[in-house]
Amino acid sequence: MGPYVLRRLGQSLFTVVIVVVSVFMLLRLMPSSGYFTREDYVNMDATARTAYLRNMGVLDNPAIQFGHFISGLAKADLGRSIAIYPRTPVLTILAEKAPYSLWFGLAALVISMGLGLGLGVLMARQKDKVADGIGTVYVTIVRAIPSLIWLFLIQQWVTGLLGWPMVFYGDRPVSWILPTASLSLSGIAWYAIWLRRFMVDEENRDYVRFATSKGLPRRRVMTGHVLRNALVPLVQYFPQQVLLTIAGSLLIESIYSIPGMGGLLVNAIRQQDNPIVQALVLLYSVLGIAGVFLGDILMMLVDPRIKLEGSGGAKAGKA
Amino acid sequence: MKARAMGIAIALALITVAAGGAAPALDRYDATYVAEGASLRYFYTPDTTDQRVAANTQDGLVEQDRYGKFVPSLAESWKASADSSEWTFSLRKGIMWVDSKGQKTAYEITADDFVNGFRYVADPKSGIKNLSKDIRKLIVGLNNYYLDLVDIDSGKKKDLGRDQALAAFDSSVGIKALDRYTVTYKLTKPTPFFLSFLVMELFLPVEQDFLASVGQDFGVAKEKILYSGAYYIADWQRDKQIVLKANPAYWDAKSITVKTVNLQKVVNADVQIQMFQRGELSSASLSADQVKALGKTKWASYIYPAEPSTVTYWFDINFTSANPEFKAFANNLNFRKALYYGIDRAKLNELDDPYQPANILRNTVIPEQTVFDEKGKDYSDYPGVKEIRASGNHYDLKKARDYLSKAIADLTDGKGGIKGVSAATVDFKPIAQFQVDGKLPLQILYVHFTDATDTKRALLLKAMIESTFGKENVVVELGQVIDDMFAEAVEPRRFDIINDNFRFGFADPSAQLGRLITDGGINDGMYSDPEFDKLVADATAKTTLSERYAIFAKAEALFLDRCYVLPWKMGGGAYTISKVLPFTYPRGGFGITRFKYKGMIVEKDPITAARYLQLKTAFYKELTALTGK
């Protein structure tokens, strides 16, 4: 276990460095016109534009800029925004925004898991019956119709019907319900359909037939064996899902005016806000890699038959 | 007795009607914004959210009242030298800066604060992008001061230290505090319209000791600025909401009716109408489609047109296009006149105003009722522009076709071949790439945004041009940009025709015409006309406004007659539904003080369209009387 963890940590660090350096250098290849709007071009002559770029530090040699970035990192300083929120420390921006995405994301994840796993079990146990049919219709609707459509419909209709606010207000808890529910809908479908599929797969295995023929009660077979084994491929994704809730949801945060992290990376790239892009790429790549790593560990803990060493690591599920 | 009671009732009813059916005023105003403000550094306000916040939390020396007239703000009086090149302002005494809790600080607002404001703006390290070259050259010594700092920062100038250069501000730049309450501006040339510069954010004050104490953090949070305006920021959640509370120490507190302003961010302005209907907002802007949708509901009687803005939309023609066919035609006056008469602008405007599209037509570059001479005469009533302004929708099919025939006769060999143009691939990638064969039909690339309204407009324009001139003569190709017309199309010259618009900067025609000359900052077509340039230069040299405007009007008439751009619409022409009593708040065509909520009255119930019309009629009557027309 120890050598495996060390090896994975080394690989992870290498991957993060490659991602961060690549993105850092790619940003420096962007045209300098991206730092200016139309109005800026009208107001600023070439001298003023050059002075502006120099004072932002983007005219420095990229290697020197990277050195500044690394030395800042060592002091837990991610720099200051240069375009979206000029001069605001990136850490301040993240500290303001991340909690919104985290809380909404975690709440939605808990609901998704609770209802999604429950629905999955029900669908598997009632395979080809009414409950399974209703669940399948729900999953099909959520996954087949573009989410933008039903998210807008929920906002328009439900708020109108119940007289709830159309956007999120921090001091009105009723306005938290729809964004959380909207975030959960696709998660519920995801957990339900995959758990159903893995449970049905497991039910057809020899050990289940054997246990059933030995006279074990169906409930015990389903919960003690089928469900437990069906959960193995799903738990692999759980750490990543938890960690990446911090990234927020571009769509839902936009619709409900939630000031979270969703859309921040896209905006930062569009406006060439290098310090924000660098910080987010670093954050998301670290969390993504940590999520995969923790997923492997968790899967091994859930299913002791899985060995992480000596056989090329854990075998991933199909989810 | 009964008759007396009835008399009193009738009298009360008449008073109510005379007052426009006034309902009780609210002390709260709720609105939305779409674009997040960049920061609270109020010297740089790139969008209307920043401008709204800056205008209401900071006061300058002067401001505009509800008629657009310049009135005292933190300056209680001013005087200009005989040639208008030196302006001296006397400040109110005892006005204190307040903090983000609305508490008075120990700092009094003094003349030094206005000097220090510009000291901050003029330092390239402050990164104030809207300090234009024109303004640098307007104030004595400012341009050299700025360029010295730039050269020091770049290492080009080594004989002067940065601190030395900064210290030279007081001796070299023409902004000085003559005493604690007197500030003077020395200008490089007579500028009778200088007051209109003072409503820009660049001329706001800053408290130096506070600025030094917050350093780089100036404006990154509500606690990191001080407030000199009618409101302070009580709550500021990035990308969420801005709450303004009335400043209890404000010098003009009696004019502040609305005590709380709540600005809520939304991603799509279309949700405003639902929020308004549910009582979450005090006003909402409506798109043409929403106006149609509400046509048969109870809300229809509350919808009225929003006030137009001084922004003018015009079509730019690319005189240096890489499309050789279009370049040949663009440089032909007959072809440009064909476009001038061949585009039905009222039809295009139906996309914004389906009911009264002609109301938002604008034929001129300089907006009406914005620039006035020393006698109060509107610039747009000067000979030359007055006739163009009065011509309305000059769509004329016969003239358009006649001019195109002349252009074709000028530019083709009689067999459809365009003289001097051979087959080529036009590379406007990634917007478009197409083949031209050097023969009619002329191929034109019109570039537009991908949103629904702009796409509909592009399709309409294409259909209009092709049906007016015939597809055998002209074919319009469409290309799209994602979100930045300038970066994606204008700067790399990837267009033949685009729709463009610009803010009107200050109260003088040079604000736009001065930038439309050869090599001017907004000459996106890259045309050149020495005659127009000379007229603009001649006008700029005149210091008597009436003489100046007479020449500017000639210049603009020539410019429009030669069709270098094709103006077609005024900005701000959407519809609105609101509880805000119209014409109670500041007005103006430039600067930021027009965004103030000072004087604004918010009623309990929405204003009806009928009442709006009454109020509008009365207001414009008063305005006309004031401006001497």
CSV table of N, CA and C in Angstrom, one decimal, chain B residues 173-283:
chain,number,residue,atom,x,y,z
B,173,VAL,N,1.6,69.8,-13.7
B,173,VAL,CA,0.2,69.5,-14.2
B,173,VAL,C,-0.7,70.6,-13.8
B,174,GLY,N,-1.6,71.0,-14.7
B,174,GLY,CA,-2.5,72.1,-14.5
B,174,GLY,C,-3.7,71.9,-13.6
B,175,ILE,N,-3.6,71.0,-12.6
B,175,ILE,CA,-4.6,70.8,-11.6
B,175,ILE,C,-4.1,71.2,-10.3
B,176,LYS,N,-4.6,72.2,-9.7
B,176,LYS,CA,-4.0,72.7,-8.4
B,176,LYS,C,-5.1,73.1,-7.4
B,177,ALA,N,-4.7,72.8,-6.1
B,177,ALA,CA,-5.5,73.3,-5.0
B,177,ALA,C,-5.0,74.6,-4.6
B,178,LEU,N,-5.8,75.7,-4.9
B,178,LEU,CA,-5.3,77.0,-4.6
B,178,LEU,C,-5.4,77.3,-3.1
B,179,ASP,N,-6.4,76.7,-2.5
B,179,ASP,CA,-6.5,76.7,-1.0
B,179,ASP,C,-7.3,75.4,-0.7
B,180,ARG,N,-7.7,75.3,0.6
B,180,ARG,CA,-8.4,74.1,1.0
B,180,ARG,C,-9.7,73.8,0.3
B,181,TYR,N,-10.3,74.9,-0.2
B,181,TYR,CA,-11.6,74.7,-0.8
B,181,TYR,C,-11.7,75.2,-2.3
B,182,THR,N,-10.5,75.4,-2.9
B,182,THR,CA,-10.5,75.9,-4.3
B,182,THR,C,-9.6,75.1,-5.1
B,183,VAL,N,-10.2,74.6,-6.2
B,183,VAL,CA,-9.4,73.8,-7.1
B,183,VAL,C,-9.5,74.4,-8.5
B,184,THR,N,-8.4,74.4,-9.2
B,184,THR,CA,-8.4,75.0,-10.5
B,184,THR,C,-7.8,74.0,-11.6
B,185,TYR,N,-8.3,74.1,-12.8
B,185,TYR,CA,-7.9,73.3,-13.9
B,185,TYR,C,-7.4,74.2,-15.0
B,186,LYS,N,-6.2,74.1,-15.4
B,186,LYS,CA,-5.6,74.9,-16.5
B,186,LYS,C,-5.6,74.0,-17.7
B,187,LEU,N,-6.2,74.4,-18.8
B,187,LEU,CA,-6.4,73.6,-20.0
B,187,LEU,C,-5.5,74.1,-21.1
B,188,THR,N,-5.2,73.2,-22.0
B,188,THR,CA,-4.2,73.6,-23.1
B,188,THR,C,-4.9,74.4,-24.2
B,189,LYS,N,-6.3,74.4,-24.1
B,189,LYS,CA,-7.0,75.2,-25.2
B,189,LYS,C,-8.3,75.6,-24.6
B,190,PRO,N,-8.9,76.7,-25.2
B,190,PRO,CA,-10.2,77.1,-24.7
B,190,PRO,C,-11.2,75.9,-24.8
B,191,THR,N,-11.9,75.7,-23.7
B,191,THR,CA,-12.8,74.5,-23.7
B,191,THR,C,-14.1,75.0,-23.1
B,192,PRO,N,-15.0,75.6,-23.8
B,192,PRO,CA,-16.2,76.1,-23.2
B,192,PRO,C,-17.1,75.0,-22.6
B,193,PHE,N,-16.9,73.8,-23.1
B,193,PHE,CA,-17.8,72.7,-22.7
B,193,PHE,C,-17.0,71.8,-21.6
B,194,PHE,N,-16.1,72.4,-20.9
B,194,PHE,CA,-15.3,71.6,-19.9
B,194,PHE,C,-16.1,71.0,-18.8
B,195,LEU,N,-17.3,71.6,-18.5
B,195,LEU,CA,-18.1,71.0,-17.4
B,195,LEU,C,-18.5,69.6,-17.8
B,196,SER,N,-18.7,69.4,-19.1
B,196,SER,CA,-19.2,68.0,-19.4
B,196,SER,C,-18.1,67.0,-19.2
B,197,PHE,N,-16.8,67.4,-19.1
B,197,PHE,CA,-15.7,66.5,-18.7
B,197,PHE,C,-15.8,66.1,-17.2
B,198,LEU,N,-16.3,67.1,-16.5
B,198,LEU,CA,-16.3,66.9,-15.0
B,198,LEU,C,-17.4,65.9,-14.5
B,199,VAL,N,-18.3,65.5,-15.4
B,199,VAL,CA,-19.2,64.5,-15.0
B,199,VAL,C,-18.7,63.1,-15.3
B,200,MET,N,-17.5,63.0,-15.8
B,200,MET,CA,-16.8,61.7,-16.1
B,200,MET,C,-16.2,61.2,-14.8
B,201,GLU,N,-16.0,59.9,-14.7
B,201,GLU,CA,-15.5,59.3,-13.5
B,201,GLU,C,-14.0,59.7,-13.2
B,202,LEU,N,-13.3,60.1,-14.3
B,202,LEU,CA,-11.9,60.4,-14.1
B,202,LEU,C,-11.7,61.6,-13.2
B,203,PHE,N,-12.7,62.5,-13.1
B,203,PHE,CA,-12.5,63.7,-12.4
B,203,PHE,C,-13.1,63.6,-10.9
B,204,LEU,N,-13.3,62.4,-10.4
B,204,LEU,CA,-13.8,62.2,-9.1
B,204,LEU,C,-12.6,62.4,-8.0
B,205,PRO,N,-13.0,62.7,-6.8
B,205,PRO,CA,-11.9,62.9,-5.8
B,205,PRO,C,-11.5,61.6,-5.1
B,206,VAL,N,-10.4,61.6,-4.5
B,206,VAL,CA,-10.0,60.5,-3.6
B,206,VAL,C,-9.2,61.1,-2.4
B,207,GLU,N,-9.4,60.4,-1.3
B,207,GLU,CA,-8.7,60.9,-0.1
B,207,GLU,C,-7.3,60.2,0.0
B,208,GLN,N,-6.3,61.0,0.0
B,208,GLN,CA,-4.9,60.5,-0.2
B,208,GLN,C,-4.4,59.6,0.9
B,209,ASP,N,-4.7,60.0,2.2
B,209,ASP,CA,-4.2,59.2,3.3
B,209,ASP,C,-4.9,57.8,3.3
B,210,PHE,N,-6.2,57.8,3.0
B,210,PHE,CA,-6.9,56.6,2.9
B,210,PHE,C,-6.4,55.7,1.8
B,211,LEU,N,-6.2,56.4,0.6
B,211,LEU,CA,-5.6,55.6,-0.5
B,211,LEU,C,-4.3,55.0,-0.2
B,212,ALA,N,-3.5,55.7,0.5
B,212,ALA,CA,-2.2,55.2,0.9
B,212,ALA,C,-2.3,54.0,1.9
B,213,SER,N,-3.3,54.1,2.7
B,213,SER,CA,-3.5,53.1,3.7
B,213,SER,C,-4.0,51.8,3.1
B,214,VAL,N,-4.8,51.8,2.1
B,214,VAL,CA,-5.3,50.6,1.5
B,214,VAL,C,-4.4,50.1,0.3
B,215,GLY,N,-3.6,51.0,-0.2
B,215,GLY,CA,-2.6,50.6,-1.3
B,215,GLY,C,-3.3,49.9,-2.4
B,216,GLN,N,-2.8,48.7,-2.8
B,216,GLN,CA,-3.3,48.0,-4.0
B,216,GLN,C,-4.7,47.5,-3.8
B,217,ASP,N,-5.2,47.5,-2.6
B,217,ASP,CA,-6.5,47.0,-2.3
B,217,ASP,C,-7.6,48.0,-2.6
B,218,PHE,N,-7.2,49.2,-3.0
B,218,PHE,CA,-8.2,50.3,-3.3
B,218,PHE,C,-9.3,49.8,-4.2
B,219,GLY,N,-10.5,49.8,-3.7
B,219,GLY,CA,-11.6,49.4,-4.6
B,219,GLY,C,-11.9,47.9,-4.7
B,220,VAL,N,-11.2,47.0,-4.0
B,220,VAL,CA,-11.4,45.6,-4.1
B,220,VAL,C,-12.5,45.1,-3.2
B,221,ALA,N,-13.0,46.0,-2.3
B,221,ALA,CA,-14.1,45.6,-1.4
B,221,ALA,C,-14.7,46.9,-1.0
B,222,LYS,N,-15.9,46.8,-0.4
B,222,LYS,CA,-16.7,48.0,-0.1
B,222,LYS,C,-16.0,48.8,1.0
B,223,GLU,N,-15.2,48.1,1.8
B,223,GLU,CA,-14.5,48.8,2.9
B,223,GLU,C,-13.2,49.5,2.4
B,224,LYS,N,-12.9,49.2,1.2
B,224,LYS,CA,-11.6,49.7,0.7
B,224,LYS,C,-11.8,51.0,-0.2
B,225,ILE,N,-12.9,51.6,0.0
B,225,ILE,CA,-13.1,52.9,-0.6
B,225,ILE,C,-13.9,53.8,0.4
B,226,LEU,N,-13.8,55.1,0.3
B,226,LEU,CA,-14.6,56.0,1.0
B,226,LEU,C,-15.7,56.6,0.1
B,227,TYR,N,-16.7,57.2,0.7
B,227,TYR,CA,-17.8,57.6,-0.1
B,227,TYR,C,-18.1,59.1,0.0
B,228,SER,N,-18.3,59.7,-1.1
B,228,SER,CA,-18.6,61.1,-1.1
B,228,SER,C,-20.0,61.4,-1.7
B,229,GLY,N,-20.6,60.4,-2.1
B,229,GLY,CA,-21.9,60.5,-2.8
B,229,GLY,C,-23.1,60.3,-2.0
B,230,ALA,N,-24.3,60.2,-2.7
B,230,ALA,CA,-25.6,60.2,-2.0
B,230,ALA,C,-25.8,58.8,-1.2
B,231,TYR,N,-25.0,57.8,-1.6
B,231,TYR,CA,-25.2,56.5,-1.0
B,231,TYR,C,-23.8,55.9,-0.6
B,232,TYR,N,-23.8,55.0,0.3
B,232,TYR,CA,-22.7,54.2,0.5
B,232,TYR,C,-23.0,52.7,0.2
B,233,ILE,N,-22.0,51.9,0.0
B,233,ILE,CA,-22.3,50.5,-0.3
B,233,ILE,C,-22.5,49.7,1.0
B,234,ALA,N,-23.7,49.3,1.3
B,234,ALA,CA,-23.9,48.6,2.5
B,234,ALA,C,-23.7,47.1,2.4
B,235,ASP,N,-23.8,46.6,1.1
B,235,ASP,CA,-23.6,45.2,0.9
B,235,ASP,C,-23.1,45.0,-0.5
B,236,TRP,N,-22.1,44.3,-0.7
B,236,TRP,CA,-21.6,44.0,-2.1
B,236,TRP,C,-21.1,42.6,-2.2
B,237,GLN,N,-21.9,41.8,-2.8
B,237,GLN,CA,-21.6,40.4,-3.0
B,237,GLN,C,-21.2,40.2,-4.5
B,238,ARG,N,-20.0,39.9,-4.7
B,238,ARG,CA,-19.6,39.8,-6.1
B,238,ARG,C,-20.5,38.8,-6.9
B,239,ASP,N,-20.9,39.3,-8.1
B,239,ASP,CA,-21.7,38.4,-9.0
B,239,ASP,C,-23.1,38.1,-8.3
B,240,LYS,N,-23.5,38.9,-7.3
B,240,LYS,CA,-24.8,38.6,-6.7
B,240,LYS,C,-25.6,39.8,-6.5
B,241,GLN,N,-25.2,40.7,-5.7
B,241,GLN,CA,-26.0,41.9,-5.4
B,241,GLN,C,-25.2,43.0,-4.9
B,242,ILE,N,-25.8,44.2,-5.1
B,242,ILE,CA,-25.2,45.4,-4.5
B,242,ILE,C,-26.3,46.2,-3.8
B,243,VAL,N,-26.1,46.5,-2.6
B,243,VAL,CA,-27.1,47.2,-1.8
B,243,VAL,C,-26.5,48.6,-1.4
B,244,LEU,N,-27.2,49.6,-1.8
B,244,LEU,CA,-26.8,51.0,-1.5
B,244,LEU,C,-27.7,51.6,-0.5
B,245,LYS,N,-27.2,52.2,0.5
B,245,LYS,CA,-28.0,52.9,1.5
B,245,LYS,C,-27.7,54.4,1.5
B,246,ALA,N,-28.7,55.2,1.8
B,246,ALA,CA,-28.6,56.6,1.7
B,246,ALA,C,-27.5,57.1,2.8
B,247,ASN,N,-26.6,57.9,2.3
B,247,ASN,CA,-25.6,58.5,3.1
B,247,ASN,C,-26.2,59.6,4.1
B,248,PRO,N,-26.2,59.3,5.4
B,248,PRO,CA,-26.9,60.3,6.3
B,248,PRO,C,-26.1,61.6,6.3
B,249,ALA,N,-24.8,61.6,5.9
B,249,ALA,CA,-24.1,62.9,6.0
B,249,ALA,C,-24.0,63.6,4.6
B,250,TYR,N,-24.9,63.1,3.7
B,250,TYR,CA,-24.8,63.7,2.4
B,250,TYR,C,-25.2,65.2,2.4
B,251,TRP,N,-24.5,65.9,1.6
B,251,TRP,CA,-24.7,67.4,1.6
B,251,TRP,C,-26.1,67.8,1.0
B,252,ASP,N,-26.7,66.9,0.2
B,252,ASP,CA,-28.0,67.2,-0.4
B,252,ASP,C,-29.0,66.1,0.0
B,253,ALA,N,-29.0,65.7,1.3
B,253,ALA,CA,-29.8,64.6,1.7
B,253,ALA,C,-31.3,64.8,1.5
B,254,LYS,N,-31.7,66.0,1.4
B,254,LYS,CA,-33.2,66.3,1.2
B,254,LYS,C,-33.7,65.8,-0.2
B,255,SER,N,-32.7,65.7,-1.1
B,255,SER,CA,-33.1,65.3,-2.4
B,255,SER,C,-33.2,63.7,-2.6
B,256,ILE,N,-32.8,63.0,-1.5
B,256,ILE,CA,-32.7,61.6,-1.6
B,256,ILE,C,-34.0,61.0,-1.1
B,257,THR,N,-34.9,60.6,-2.0
B,257,THR,CA,-36.2,60.0,-1.6
B,257,THR,C,-36.0,58.5,-1.4
B,258,VAL,N,-35.3,57.9,-2.3
B,258,VAL,CA,-35.0,56.4,-2.2
B,258,VAL,C,-33.9,56.2,-1.2
B,259,LYS,N,-34.2,55.5,-0.1
B,259,LYS,CA,-33.2,55.3,0.9
B,259,LYS,C,-32.4,54.0,0.7
B,260,THR,N,-33.0,53.0,0.1
B,260,THR,CA,-32.2,51.8,-0.2
B,260,THR,C,-32.4,51.4,-1.7
B,261,VAL,N,-31.2,51.1,-2.2
B,261,VAL,CA,-31.2,50.6,-3.6
B,261,VAL,C,-30.7,49.2,-3.6
B,262,ASN,N,-31.5,48.3,-4.1
B,262,ASN,CA,-31.0,46.9,-4.2
B,262,ASN,C,-30.9,46.4,-5.6
B,263,LEU,N,-29.6,46.2,-6.0
B,263,LEU,CA,-29.3,45.8,-7.4
B,263,LEU,C,-29.0,44.3,-7.4
B,264,GLN,N,-29.8,43.5,-8.1
B,264,GLN,CA,-29.7,42.1,-8.1
B,264,GLN,C,-29.1,41.6,-9.5
B,265,LYS,N,-28.1,40.8,-9.5
B,265,LYS,CA,-27.5,40.3,-10.7
B,265,LYS,C,-28.4,39.2,-11.3
B,266,VAL,N,-28.7,39.3,-12.6
B,266,VAL,CA,-29.3,38.2,-13.3
B,266,VAL,C,-28.5,37.9,-14.6
B,267,VAL,N,-28.6,36.7,-15.0
B,267,VAL,CA,-27.8,36.3,-16.2
B,267,VAL,C,-28.5,36.7,-17.5
B,268,ASN,N,-29.8,36.8,-17.4
B,268,ASN,CA,-30.5,37.1,-18.6
B,268,ASN,C,-31.6,38.2,-18.3
B,269,ALA,N,-31.5,39.3,-19.0
B,269,ALA,CA,-32.4,40.4,-18.7
B,269,ALA,C,-33.8,40.1,-18.9
B,270,ASP,N,-34.1,39.0,-19.7
B,270,ASP,CA,-35.5,38.7,-20.0
B,270,ASP,C,-36.3,38.2,-18.8
B,271,VAL,N,-35.6,37.9,-17.7
B,271,VAL,CA,-36.4,37.4,-16.5
B,271,VAL,C,-36.9,38.7,-15.7
B,272,GLN,N,-36.5,39.8,-16.1
B,272,GLN,CA,-36.9,41.0,-15.4
B,272,GLN,C,-38.4,41.2,-15.3
B,273,ILE,N,-39.1,40.9,-16.4
B,273,ILE,CA,-40.5,41.1,-16.5
B,273,ILE,C,-41.3,40.2,-15.5
B,274,GLN,N,-40.8,38.9,-15.4
B,274,GLN,CA,-41.5,38.0,-14.4
B,274,GLN,C,-41.2,38.5,-13.0
B,275,MET,N,-39.9,38.9,-12.7
B,275,MET,CA,-39.6,39.4,-11.4
B,275,MET,C,-40.4,40.7,-11.1
B,276,PHE,N,-40.6,41.5,-12.1
B,276,PHE,CA,-41.4,42.7,-11.8
B,276,PHE,C,-42.9,42.4,-11.5
B,277,GLN,N,-43.4,41.4,-12.3
B,277,GLN,CA,-44.8,41.0,-12.1
B,277,GLN,C,-45.0,40.4,-10.7
B,278,ARG,N,-43.9,39.8,-10.1
B,278,ARG,CA,-44.0,39.2,-8.8
B,278,ARG,C,-43.6,40.1,-7.7
B,279,GLY,N,-43.4,41.4,-8.1
B,279,GLY,CA,-43.1,42.4,-7.0
B,279,GLY,C,-41.6,42.4,-6.6
B,280,GLU,N,-40.8,41.7,-7.3
B,280,GLU,CA,-39.3,41.7,-6.9
B,280,GLU,C,-38.6,42.9,-7.4
B,281,LEU,N,-39.1,43.6,-8.4
B,281,LEU,CA,-38.4,44.7,-9.0
B,281,LEU,C,-39.2,45.9,-9.1
B,282,SER,N,-38.6,47.1,-9.2
B,282,SER,CA,-39.3,48.3,-9.3
B,282,SER,C,-39.5,48.7,-10.8
B,283,SER,N,-38.7,48.1,-11.7
B,283,SER,CA,-38.8,48.4,-13.1
B,283,SER,C,-38.2,47.3,-13.9
